[in-house]
Structure formats: C-alpha cells, structure tokens
Amino acid sequence: DTGVSQDPRHKITKRGQNVTFRCDPISEHNRLYWYRQTLGQGPEFLTYFQNEAQLEKSRLLSDRFSAERPKGSFSTLEIQRTEQGDSAMYLCASSSRQPNTEAFFGQGTRLTVV
Amino acid sequence: SQQGEEDPQALSIQEGENATMNCSYKTSINNLQWYRQNSGRGLVHLILIRSNEREKHSGRLRVTLDTSKKSSSLLITASRAADTASYFCATDLSTSGTYKYIFGTGTRLKVLA
C-alpha cells in the first residue's frame, strides 16, 4: 500500500495524558499536512511541513501541540496534557511540491479523551 | 473560519437520481479539490480543478468552477447507495502565499436504495 498511513487508528486516553500520533506520507511527497476534524465539521488546518521544515502553523495549534518531521519523511503530532476538547479525528495528508497536484489523506487517528 | 461553504448541508435522493452540491469560497485560489468521506473514515480524493479550468469530468462526476462567482459545483450522475457519504470542497490558496488547503463544511449525501 503506497498511500498515506496513520498510526494508531484509534486512541483512548485519560485527560492529562500525553499522546503521539504518527503519519507516513506517500514516499515521494515532500509536503505534509495535519488537520483536525470534529463531528459534523470539515477538516481544520493545523500545520504544514515542506520536507523537514514546519512552514505554517494554525492558531489552533496551542502550545500543548507539537509536530515534527525530523528527516522529511514521517511526521509525529504530540498532544501534551490532553483535554476533553482535544477529542477529534486527526488527519494527515501529503502532496507533491509540483503545483496543482492532489493532496492525499490517510485514514486518520480518532482520539477520545475521557 | 472556514474558507468554503457547501450547499446544501444535507441532501437525500433516490438511487439513480443526480446529486448536485455547491461550494462557495472567499479568496483567490490556485485550484479546488473535492473529497468524499464515509462515516468515521479518511478523505478520499475525487477530482481537482485548476483555477483556469471551467469544467472537469471523471466517471460519473462532473465538476464546474466559476472563479468570477467564487463557486464550484459537484454533480454525481446516476447515484448509487454507495455514494452515501459527506462531500467536501478544499481550496488551495498557494497563490496567496499560504500552503494550506481550506475545507468547507461539507454536504451530507444520502442515497436511498
């Protein structure tokens, strides 16, 4: 399977715990995006990487959130001190740097904070 | 805030009928992409239309783009029960110096067998 892969698919955590999600983009894609989606809403942009550089961050990405893409390949999204409001689907996407190319999404990680 | 808004928010049709959903956006775009999302799943890419294109087809899908009205439409012809899903438009704002895709609020389509 050469699509975008996310792990885990589901995560249940207690409030206050830290969680980390992983995204493996399509191998030749150098652009990587993280989005968050709550029930009944469209995906909301969190952050964007070009290779290993984090070039854009949303105001939604509070200081409890951090994302990395250490070697320009896979990426991790960490949420510290989780809150119930963090419960959502976290989606990763990747695309080529060529203009007007599609962005492909993974299956997402569904986070439930109890 | 969301860049795009889909209309209608929900649509229920009979199998075999056509489904049309619309997307409006606010700023200049490089391209617009349509996605499908089945309940609780990831987004599946359907079609990309560039800002200099007016219409594009892919199988039973037809997408139009009117940059003067800042709107796009997605037509699904001869709908099937398997088309039941949420549909989102996403605008590429890379001409505005940002690389993010901005999604609309989605249209929830239900196709009745």
PDB file of C-alpha atoms in Angstrom:
ATOM      1  CA  ASP A   1       0.000   0.000   0.000  1.00  0.00           C
ATOM      2  CA  THR A   2       1.603   3.276  -1.086  1.00  0.00           C
ATOM      3  CA  GLY A   3      -0.992   5.631   0.383  1.00  0.00           C
ATOM      4  CA  VAL A   4      -0.723   7.844   3.439  1.00  0.00           C
ATOM      5  CA  SER A   5      -0.555   5.750   6.581  1.00  0.00           C
ATOM      6  CA  GLN A   6      -1.527   6.873  10.072  1.00  0.00           C
ATOM      7  CA  ASP A   7      -0.985   5.106  13.367  1.00  0.00           C
ATOM      8  CA  PRO A   8      -2.789   4.389  15.580  1.00  0.00           C
ATOM      9  CA  ARG A   9      -6.245   4.377  14.044  1.00  0.00           C
ATOM     10  CA  HIS A  10      -7.894   4.858  17.420  1.00  0.00           C
ATOM     11  CA  LYS A  11      -6.627   6.171  20.726  1.00  0.00           C
ATOM     12  CA  ILE A  12      -8.464   6.468  24.020  1.00  0.00           C
ATOM     13  CA  THR A  13      -6.628   8.355  26.700  1.00  0.00           C
ATOM     14  CA  LYS A  14      -7.333   9.848  30.085  1.00  0.00           C
ATOM     15  CA  ARG A  15      -7.414  13.580  30.458  1.00  0.00           C
ATOM     16  CA  GLY A  16      -3.994  14.943  31.290  1.00  0.00           C
ATOM     17  CA  GLN A  17      -2.062  12.216  29.486  1.00  0.00           C
ATOM     18  CA  ASN A  18       0.214  12.832  26.532  1.00  0.00           C
ATOM     19  CA  VAL A  19      -0.434  11.191  23.179  1.00  0.00           C
ATOM     20  CA  THR A  20       1.606  10.925  20.000  1.00  0.00           C
ATOM     21  CA  PHE A  21       0.377  10.101  16.513  1.00  0.00           C
ATOM     22  CA  ARG A  22       2.430   9.092  13.518  1.00  0.00           C
ATOM     23  CA  CYS A  23       1.954   9.798   9.831  1.00  0.00           C
ATOM     24  CA  ASP A  24       3.838   8.186   6.970  1.00  0.00           C
ATOM     25  CA  PRO A  25       3.242  10.151   3.771  1.00  0.00           C
ATOM     26  CA  ILE A  26       3.444   8.892   0.229  1.00  0.00           C
ATOM     27  CA  SER A  27       7.151   8.364  -0.249  1.00  0.00           C
ATOM     28  CA  GLU A  28       7.857  10.893  -2.997  1.00  0.00           C
ATOM     29  CA  HIS A  29       5.743  13.648  -1.422  1.00  0.00           C
ATOM     30  CA  ASN A  30       7.646  16.409   0.319  1.00  0.00           C
ATOM     31  CA  ARG A  31       4.615  18.314   1.579  1.00  0.00           C
ATOM     32  CA  LEU A  32       2.832  17.076   4.681  1.00  0.00           C
ATOM     33  CA  TYR A  33      -0.230  18.468   6.439  1.00  0.00           C
ATOM     34  CA  TRP A  34      -2.026  17.833   9.700  1.00  0.00           C
ATOM     35  CA  TYR A  35      -5.712  18.540  10.093  1.00  0.00           C
ATOM     36  CA  ARG A  36      -8.223  18.101  12.881  1.00  0.00           C
ATOM     37  CA  GLN A  37     -11.859  17.233  12.309  1.00  0.00           C
ATOM     38  CA  THR A  38     -14.663  17.219  14.827  1.00  0.00           C
ATOM     39  CA  LEU A  39     -18.019  15.577  14.313  1.00  0.00           C
ATOM     40  CA  GLY A  40     -20.112  17.199  11.608  1.00  0.00           C
ATOM     41  CA  GLN A  41     -17.413  19.672  10.628  1.00  0.00           C
ATOM     42  CA  GLY A  42     -14.911  19.959   7.835  1.00  0.00           C
ATOM     43  CA  PRO A  43     -11.214  19.368   8.488  1.00  0.00           C
ATOM     44  CA  GLU A  44      -9.396  22.304  10.069  1.00  0.00           C
ATOM     45  CA  PHE A  45      -5.794  23.029   9.207  1.00  0.00           C
ATOM     46  CA  LEU A  46      -3.239  22.544  11.968  1.00  0.00           C
ATOM     47  CA  THR A  47       0.210  22.654  10.407  1.00  0.00           C
ATOM     48  CA  TYR A  48       2.222  22.196   7.212  1.00  0.00           C
ATOM     49  CA  PHE A  49       5.696  20.835   6.511  1.00  0.00           C
ATOM     50  CA  GLN A  50       7.807  21.099   3.423  1.00  0.00           C
ATOM     51  CA  ASN A  51      10.443  18.442   3.828  1.00  0.00           C
ATOM     52  CA  GLU A  52      11.561  18.777   7.458  1.00  0.00           C
ATOM     53  CA  ALA A  53      10.691  22.478   7.774  1.00  0.00           C
ATOM     54  CA  GLN A  54       7.473  23.412   9.541  1.00  0.00           C
ATOM     55  CA  LEU A  55       6.402  26.379   7.441  1.00  0.00           C
ATOM     56  CA  GLU A  56       2.950  27.128   8.720  1.00  0.00           C
ATOM     57  CA  LYS A  57       1.028  26.646  11.955  1.00  0.00           C
ATOM     58  CA  SER A  58      -2.569  27.393  12.768  1.00  0.00           C
ATOM     59  CA  ARG A  59      -3.622  29.328  15.826  1.00  0.00           C
ATOM     60  CA  LEU A  60      -5.487  26.124  16.691  1.00  0.00           C
ATOM     61  CA  LEU A  61      -2.113  24.576  17.437  1.00  0.00           C
ATOM     62  CA  SER A  62      -1.782  25.615  21.048  1.00  0.00           C
ATOM     63  CA  ASP A  63       1.441  25.207  22.995  1.00  0.00           C
ATOM     64  CA  ARG A  64       0.237  21.766  24.079  1.00  0.00           C
ATOM     65  CA  PHE A  65       0.542  20.611  20.473  1.00  0.00           C
ATOM     66  CA  SER A  66       3.821  19.957  18.727  1.00  0.00           C
ATOM     67  CA  ALA A  67       4.561  18.429  15.359  1.00  0.00           C
ATOM     68  CA  GLU A  68       7.813  17.230  13.905  1.00  0.00           C
ATOM     69  CA  ARG A  69       9.096  15.791  10.678  1.00  0.00           C
ATOM     70  CA  PRO A  70      12.688  15.057  11.592  1.00  0.00           C
ATOM     71  CA  LYS A  71      14.072  13.707   8.330  1.00  0.00           C
ATOM     72  CA  GLY A  72      11.475  14.974   5.949  1.00  0.00           C
ATOM     73  CA  SER A  73       9.795  11.597   5.847  1.00  0.00           C
ATOM     74  CA  PHE A  74       7.329  10.545   8.556  1.00  0.00           C
ATOM     75  CA  SER A  75       5.801  13.057  10.936  1.00  0.00           C
ATOM     76  CA  THR A  76       4.582  12.942  14.520  1.00  0.00           C
ATOM     77  CA  LEU A  77       1.931  15.024  16.229  1.00  0.00           C
ATOM     78  CA  GLU A  78       2.092  15.149  20.007  1.00  0.00           C
ATOM     79  CA  ILE A  79      -0.565  16.484  22.309  1.00  0.00           C
ATOM     80  CA  GLN A  80       0.501  17.106  25.885  1.00  0.00           C
ATOM     81  CA  ARG A  81      -1.842  17.250  28.864  1.00  0.00           C
ATOM     82  CA  THR A  82      -4.823  16.219  26.789  1.00  0.00           C
ATOM     83  CA  GLU A  83      -8.187  17.813  27.396  1.00  0.00           C
ATOM     84  CA  GLN A  84     -11.647  16.556  26.505  1.00  0.00           C
ATOM     85  CA  GLY A  85     -11.854  19.222  23.834  1.00  0.00           C
ATOM     86  CA  ASP A  86      -8.969  17.534  22.034  1.00  0.00           C
ATOM     87  CA  SER A  87     -11.249  14.621  21.153  1.00  0.00           C
ATOM     88  CA  ALA A  88     -11.386  14.613  17.374  1.00  0.00           C
ATOM     89  CA  MET A  89     -10.169  12.877  14.235  1.00  0.00           C
ATOM     90  CA  TYR A  90      -6.604  13.858  13.385  1.00  0.00           C
ATOM     91  CA  LEU A  91      -5.910  13.622   9.678  1.00  0.00           C
ATOM     92  CA  CYS A  92      -2.614  13.662   7.843  1.00  0.00           C
ATOM     93  CA  ALA A  93      -2.201  14.435   4.157  1.00  0.00           C
ATOM     94  CA  SER A  94       0.690  14.649   1.740  1.00  0.00           C
ATOM     95  CA  SER A  95       1.261  16.127  -1.668  1.00  0.00           C
ATOM     96  CA  SER A  96       3.952  16.729  -4.203  1.00  0.00           C
ATOM     97  CA  ARG A  97       5.664  20.092  -4.381  1.00  0.00           C
ATOM     98  CA  GLN A  98       4.556  20.355  -8.013  1.00  0.00           C
ATOM     99  CA  PRO A  99       1.807  22.916  -8.467  1.00  0.00           C
ATOM    100  CA  ASN A 100      -1.767  21.791  -8.869  1.00  0.00           C
ATOM    101  CA  THR A 101      -1.317  18.283  -7.570  1.00  0.00           C
ATOM    102  CA  GLU A 102      -3.677  16.386  -5.370  1.00  0.00           C
ATOM    103  CA  ALA A 103      -3.378  16.125  -1.611  1.00  0.00           C
ATOM    104  CA  PHE A 104      -3.991  12.584  -0.382  1.00  0.00           C
ATOM    105  CA  PHE A 105      -5.236  11.835   3.095  1.00  0.00           C
ATOM    106  CA  GLY A 106      -4.691   8.971   5.469  1.00  0.00           C
ATOM    107  CA  GLN A 107      -7.462   7.175   7.332  1.00  0.00           C
ATOM    108  CA  GLY A 108      -6.978   9.367  10.368  1.00  0.00           C
ATOM    109  CA  THR A 109      -6.433   8.795  14.061  1.00  0.00           C
ATOM    110  CA  ARG A 110      -9.545   9.096  16.186  1.00  0.00           C
ATOM    111  CA  LEU A 111      -8.692  10.446  19.620  1.00  0.00           C
ATOM    112  CA  THR A 112     -11.078  10.123  22.539  1.00  0.00           C
ATOM    113  CA  VAL A 113     -10.133  11.854  25.769  1.00  0.00           C
ATOM    114  CA  VAL A 114     -12.063  10.544  28.785  1.00  0.00           C
TER     115      VAL A 114
ATOM    116  CA  SER B   1     -13.073  30.477   9.905  1.00  0.00           C
ATOM    117  CA  GLN B   2     -13.837  28.085   7.083  1.00  0.00           C
ATOM    118  CA  GLN B   3     -12.989  29.355   3.614  1.00  0.00           C
ATOM    119  CA  GLY B   4     -15.634  27.369   1.873  1.00  0.00           C
ATOM    120  CA  GLU B   5     -19.219  26.588   2.449  1.00  0.00           C
ATOM    121  CA  GLU B   6     -21.045  23.722   0.846  1.00  0.00           C
ATOM    122  CA  ASP B   7     -24.676  23.879  -0.025  1.00  0.00           C
ATOM    123  CA  PRO B   8     -26.899  22.112   0.787  1.00  0.00           C
ATOM    124  CA  GLN B   9     -25.716  20.861   4.159  1.00  0.00           C
ATOM    125  CA  ALA B  10     -27.665  17.656   3.644  1.00  0.00           C
ATOM    126  CA  LEU B  11     -29.199  16.015   0.599  1.00  0.00           C
ATOM    127  CA  SER B  12     -31.339  12.903   0.327  1.00  0.00           C
ATOM    128  CA  ILE B  13     -32.129  11.396  -3.073  1.00  0.00           C
ATOM    129  CA  GLN B  14     -33.276   8.151  -4.637  1.00  0.00           C
ATOM    130  CA  GLU B  15     -30.838   5.788  -6.286  1.00  0.00           C
ATOM    131  CA  GLY B  16     -30.451   6.651  -9.953  1.00  0.00           C
ATOM    132  CA  GLU B  17     -31.088  10.354  -9.478  1.00  0.00           C
ATOM    133  CA  ASN B  18     -28.444  13.023  -9.895  1.00  0.00           C
ATOM    134  CA  ALA B  19     -26.960  14.840  -6.921  1.00  0.00           C
ATOM    135  CA  THR B  20     -25.631  18.379  -7.125  1.00  0.00           C
ATOM    136  CA  MET B  21     -23.735  20.094  -4.361  1.00  0.00           C
ATOM    137  CA  ASN B  22     -22.196  23.535  -4.385  1.00  0.00           C
ATOM    138  CA  CYS B  23     -19.168  25.118  -2.804  1.00  0.00           C
ATOM    139  CA  SER B  24     -18.511  28.808  -2.345  1.00  0.00           C
ATOM    140  CA  TYR B  25     -15.225  30.331  -1.261  1.00  0.00           C
ATOM    141  CA  LYS B  26     -13.897  33.745  -0.389  1.00  0.00           C
ATOM    142  CA  THR B  27     -10.434  34.405  -1.788  1.00  0.00           C
ATOM    143  CA  SER B  28      -8.453  33.705  -4.940  1.00  0.00           C
ATOM    144  CA  ILE B  29      -7.455  30.108  -5.352  1.00  0.00           C
ATOM    145  CA  ASN B  30      -4.899  28.081  -7.239  1.00  0.00           C
ATOM    146  CA  ASN B  31      -7.155  25.060  -7.524  1.00  0.00           C
ATOM    147  CA  LEU B  32     -10.141  23.433  -5.867  1.00  0.00           C
ATOM    148  CA  GLN B  33     -10.410  19.799  -4.894  1.00  0.00           C
ATOM    149  CA  TRP B  34     -13.395  17.671  -3.994  1.00  0.00           C
ATOM    150  CA  TYR B  35     -13.237  14.861  -1.452  1.00  0.00           C
ATOM    151  CA  ARG B  36     -15.570  12.155  -0.217  1.00  0.00           C
ATOM    152  CA  GLN B  37     -15.652  10.931   3.353  1.00  0.00           C
ATOM    153  CA  ASN B  38     -17.508   7.894   4.556  1.00  0.00           C
ATOM    154  CA  SER B  39     -18.598   7.970   8.171  1.00  0.00           C
ATOM    155  CA  GLY B  40     -15.628   7.859  10.509  1.00  0.00           C
ATOM    156  CA  ARG B  41     -13.124   7.324   7.724  1.00  0.00           C
ATOM    157  CA  GLY B  42     -10.452   9.338   5.974  1.00  0.00           C
ATOM    158  CA  LEU B  43     -10.928  11.598   2.984  1.00  0.00           C
ATOM    159  CA  VAL B  44     -10.870  10.146  -0.500  1.00  0.00           C
ATOM    160  CA  HIS B  45      -9.721  12.448  -3.272  1.00  0.00           C
ATOM    161  CA  LEU B  46     -12.247  12.734  -6.101  1.00  0.00           C
ATOM    162  CA  ILE B  47     -11.192  15.454  -8.508  1.00  0.00           C
ATOM    163  CA  LEU B  48      -9.015  18.552  -8.798  1.00  0.00           C
ATOM    164  CA  ILE B  49      -9.930  21.517 -10.961  1.00  0.00           C
ATOM    165  CA  ARG B  50      -7.422  24.270 -11.670  1.00  0.00           C
ATOM    166  CA  SER B  51      -8.328  27.938 -11.485  1.00  0.00           C
ATOM    167  CA  ASN B  52      -8.038  28.271 -15.270  1.00  0.00           C
ATOM    168  CA  GLU B  53     -10.395  25.353 -15.903  1.00  0.00           C
ATOM    169  CA  ARG B  54     -14.158  25.642 -16.052  1.00  0.00           C
ATOM    170  CA  GLU B  55     -15.295  22.041 -16.144  1.00  0.00           C
ATOM    171  CA  LYS B  56     -13.856  18.627 -15.474  1.00  0.00           C
ATOM    172  CA  HIS B  57     -15.221  15.109 -15.665  1.00  0.00           C
ATOM    173  CA  SER B  58     -14.262  11.863 -14.010  1.00  0.00           C
ATOM    174  CA  GLY B  59     -16.563   8.901 -14.497  1.00  0.00           C
ATOM    175  CA  ARG B  60     -19.945   9.850 -13.037  1.00  0.00           C
ATOM    176  CA  LEU B  61     -18.540  13.059 -11.568  1.00  0.00           C
ATOM    177  CA  ARG B  62     -18.713  16.480 -13.165  1.00  0.00           C
ATOM    178  CA  VAL B  63     -17.145  19.496 -11.518  1.00  0.00           C
ATOM    179  CA  THR B  64     -17.522  23.085 -12.600  1.00  0.00           C
ATOM    180  CA  LEU B  65     -15.654  26.143 -11.408  1.00  0.00           C
ATOM    181  CA  ASP B  66     -16.714  29.772 -11.732  1.00  0.00           C
ATOM    182  CA  THR B  67     -13.909  31.946 -10.409  1.00  0.00           C
ATOM    183  CA  SER B  68     -15.893  35.145 -11.025  1.00  0.00           C
ATOM    184  CA  LYS B  69     -18.535  33.909  -8.594  1.00  0.00           C
ATOM    185  CA  LYS B  70     -16.028  32.080  -6.409  1.00  0.00           C
ATOM    186  CA  SER B  71     -18.053  28.922  -6.580  1.00  0.00           C
ATOM    187  CA  SER B  72     -17.830  25.314  -7.688  1.00  0.00           C
ATOM    188  CA  SER B  73     -20.331  22.538  -8.107  1.00  0.00           C
ATOM    189  CA  LEU B  74     -20.049  18.761  -7.976  1.00  0.00           C
ATOM    190  CA  LEU B  75     -22.562  16.702  -9.908  1.00  0.00           C
ATOM    191  CA  ILE B  76     -22.849  12.982  -9.316  1.00  0.00           C
ATOM    192  CA  THR B  77     -24.921  11.353 -12.020  1.00  0.00           C
ATOM    193  CA  ALA B  78     -26.917   8.132 -11.684  1.00  0.00           C
ATOM    194  CA  SER B  79     -26.263   7.982  -7.953  1.00  0.00           C
ATOM    195  CA  ARG B  80     -25.826   4.697  -6.105  1.00  0.00           C
ATOM    196  CA  ALA B  81     -26.317   3.748  -2.481  1.00  0.00           C
ATOM    197  CA  ALA B  82     -22.518   3.508  -2.223  1.00  0.00           C
ATOM    198  CA  ASP B  83     -22.296   7.251  -2.938  1.00  0.00           C
ATOM    199  CA  THR B  84     -23.769   7.911   0.507  1.00  0.00           C
ATOM    200  CA  ALA B  85     -21.087   9.978   2.226  1.00  0.00           C
ATOM    201  CA  SER B  86     -20.071  13.514   3.114  1.00  0.00           C
ATOM    202  CA  TYR B  87     -18.546  15.583   0.348  1.00  0.00           C
ATOM    203  CA  PHE B  88     -16.115  18.415   0.941  1.00  0.00           C
ATOM    204  CA  CYS B  89     -14.504  21.019  -1.240  1.00  0.00           C
ATOM    205  CA  ALA B  90     -10.996  22.204  -0.425  1.00  0.00           C
ATOM    206  CA  THR B  91      -9.374  25.305  -1.831  1.00  0.00           C
ATOM    207  CA  ASP B  92      -5.666  25.602  -2.496  1.00  0.00           C
ATOM    208  CA  LEU B  93      -4.591  29.091  -1.530  1.00  0.00           C
ATOM    209  CA  SER B  94      -0.957  28.732  -2.582  1.00  0.00           C
ATOM    210  CA  THR B  95      -1.216  31.782  -4.836  1.00  0.00           C
ATOM    211  CA  SER B  96      -1.846  33.803  -1.682  1.00  0.00           C
ATOM    212  CA  GLY B  97       1.403  32.756  -0.053  1.00  0.00           C
ATOM    213  CA  THR B  98      -0.058  30.043   2.133  1.00  0.00           C
ATOM    214  CA  TYR B  99       0.180  26.340   1.503  1.00  0.00           C
ATOM    215  CA  LYS B 100      -2.803  25.072   3.383  1.00  0.00           C
ATOM    216  CA  TYR B 101      -5.965  23.670   1.917  1.00  0.00           C
ATOM    217  CA  ILE B 102      -9.102  25.149   3.379  1.00  0.00           C
ATOM    218  CA  PHE B 103     -12.139  22.924   3.653  1.00  0.00           C
ATOM    219  CA  GLY B 104     -15.775  23.737   3.572  1.00  0.00           C
ATOM    220  CA  THR B 105     -18.386  22.472   5.983  1.00  0.00           C
ATOM    221  CA  GLY B 106     -19.453  19.576   3.770  1.00  0.00           C
ATOM    222  CA  THR B 107     -22.611  18.208   2.203  1.00  0.00           C
ATOM    223  CA  ARG B 108     -24.003  15.001   3.689  1.00  0.00           C
ATOM    224  CA  LEU B 109     -25.450  12.963   0.850  1.00  0.00           C
ATOM    225  CA  LYS B 110     -27.781  10.058   1.453  1.00  0.00           C
ATOM    226  CA  VAL B 111     -28.763   7.876  -1.492  1.00  0.00           C
ATOM    227  CA  LEU B 112     -31.789   5.724  -0.826  1.00  0.00           C
ATOM    228  CA  ALA B 113     -31.977   2.323  -2.484  1.00  0.00           C
TER     229      ALA B 113
END
